[in-house]
Coordinates of C-alpha atoms in Angstrom, one line a residue:
X243 CA 107.6 161.2 87.1
X244 CA 105.9 159.9 84.0
X245 CA 108.4 157.0 83.9
X246 CA 107.6 156.1 87.4
X247 CA 103.9 155.9 86.7
X248 CA 104.5 153.8 83.6
X249 CA 106.8 151.5 85.5
X250 CA 104.2 151.1 88.3
X251 CA 101.4 150.4 85.8
X252 CA 103.6 147.8 84.0
X253 CA 104.5 146.0 87.2
X254 CA 100.8 146.0 88.3
X255 CA 99.8 144.5 85.0
X256 CA 102.5 141.8 85.3
X257 CA 101.4 140.9 88.9
X258 CA 97.7 140.8 88.0
X259 CA 98.2 138.6 85.0
X260 CA 100.5 136.3 87.0
X261 CA 97.9 135.8 89.6
X262 CA 95.2 134.9 87.0
X263 CA 97.6 132.3 85.4
X264 CA 98.1 130.6 88.8
X265 CA 94.4 130.5 89.4
X266 CA 93.8 128.8 86.0
X267 CA 96.4 126.1 86.7
X268 CA 94.7 125.5 90.1
X269 CA 91.3 125.2 88.5
X270 CA 92.7 122.7 85.9
X271 CA 94.3 120.6 88.7
X272 CA 91.1 120.6 90.6
X273 CA 89.1 119.5 87.6
X274 CA 91.6 116.6 86.9
X275 CA 91.3 115.5 90.6
X276 CA 87.5 115.5 90.4
X277 CA 87.6 113.4 87.3
X278 CA 90.0 110.9 88.9
X279 CA 87.8 110.7 92.0
X280 CA 84.8 110.0 89.8
X281 CA 86.6 107.2 87.9
X282 CA 87.8 105.4 91.0
X283 CA 84.9 104.5 93.2
X284 CA 85.2 104.2 96.9
X285 CA 83.1 101.4 98.4
X286 CA 84.4 101.8 102.0
X287 CA 81.2 103.5 103.0
X288 CA 79.4 100.2 102.0
X289 CA 81.7 98.2 104.3
X290 CA 84.2 97.1 101.6
X291 CA 88.0 97.1 102.1
X292 CA 90.5 97.7 99.3
X293 CA 93.0 95.0 98.8
X294 CA 95.9 94.1 96.6
X295 CA 96.4 90.4 95.7
X296 CA 100.0 89.0 96.1
X297 CA 101.1 85.7 94.7
X298 CA 103.4 83.7 97.0
X299 CA 105.7 81.2 95.2
X300 CA 106.4 77.9 97.0
X301 CA 104.1 78.5 100.0
X302 CA 101.2 76.7 101.5
X303 CA 98.9 79.6 100.6
X304 CA 99.5 80.6 97.0
X305 CA 97.7 84.0 97.4
X306 CA 97.7 86.6 100.1
X307 CA 95.6 89.8 100.3
X308 CA 97.1 92.9 101.6
X309 CA 94.8 95.6 103.0
X310 CA 95.6 98.9 101.4
X311 CA 95.1 101.0 104.5
X312 CA 96.7 99.0 107.2
X313 CA 99.0 96.7 105.1
X314 CA 97.6 93.7 107.1
X315 CA 98.0 90.4 105.3
X316 CA 94.9 88.2 104.9
X317 CA 94.7 84.5 104.0
X318 CA 91.5 84.0 102.0
X319 CA 90.4 80.4 102.6
X320 CA 87.5 80.4 100.0
X321 CA 89.4 81.9 97.1
X322 CA 88.7 78.8 94.9
X323 CA 84.9 79.5 95.0
X324 CA 83.5 80.6 91.6
X325 CA 82.9 84.3 92.2
X326 CA 86.2 84.8 94.0
X327 CA 88.5 82.9 91.6
X328 CA 88.9 86.0 89.4
X329 CA 91.0 87.5 92.2
X330 CA 93.8 85.0 91.4
X331 CA 95.6 87.5 89.2
X332 CA 98.7 88.7 91.0
X333 CA 98.9 92.4 91.8
X334 CA 95.2 92.9 91.1
X335 CA 93.3 95.5 93.2
X336 CA 89.7 94.9 94.3
X337 CA 87.2 95.9 97.0
X338 CA 86.1 93.0 99.2
X339 CA 83.9 92.3 102.2
X340 CA 85.3 89.6 104.5
X341 CA 84.8 87.9 107.8
X342 CA 87.6 87.0 110.1
X343 CA 87.9 83.4 111.2
X344 CA 89.0 82.2 114.6
X345 CA 91.4 79.5 113.6
X346 CA 95.1 79.1 112.9
X347 CA 96.4 80.4 109.6
X348 CA 98.0 78.3 106.9
X349 CA 100.6 81.0 106.3
X350 CA 102.8 82.9 108.7
X351 CA 102.0 86.5 109.5
X352 CA 98.5 86.3 108.0
X353 CA 94.9 86.3 109.4
X354 CA 92.5 83.7 108.0
X355 CA 89.4 85.2 106.4
X356 CA 86.3 84.1 104.5
X357 CA 85.4 86.3 101.5
X358 CA 81.8 87.4 101.4
X359 CA 81.5 89.9 98.5
X360 CA 83.7 91.4 95.8
X361 CA 83.6 94.6 93.7
X362 CA 86.3 95.3 91.0

């Protein structure tokens, strides 16, 4: 009988300590996630869209922006203006505000846009 009680207490102790260890790991993961969210700002509430710049070799439009959420391809017509020229690094991510233009695109499968603002 005494052996049964000791076994029960031992297994209870193992189960309790195991639950606490899992809780600590979950807390650490949650803290890391909060730190990551603080480091990567989200400007979507301010009307910005996150894009990735893609360089197209041997094309009429040398750069195309790909919207992160919808994967839509945009043709920025005013990319050569001073404040937007920093976007010309391929595979760069940025937050932009843009206005769609009602005209034909220079590149296939893209929508022409005018850049309004940028946040890196």
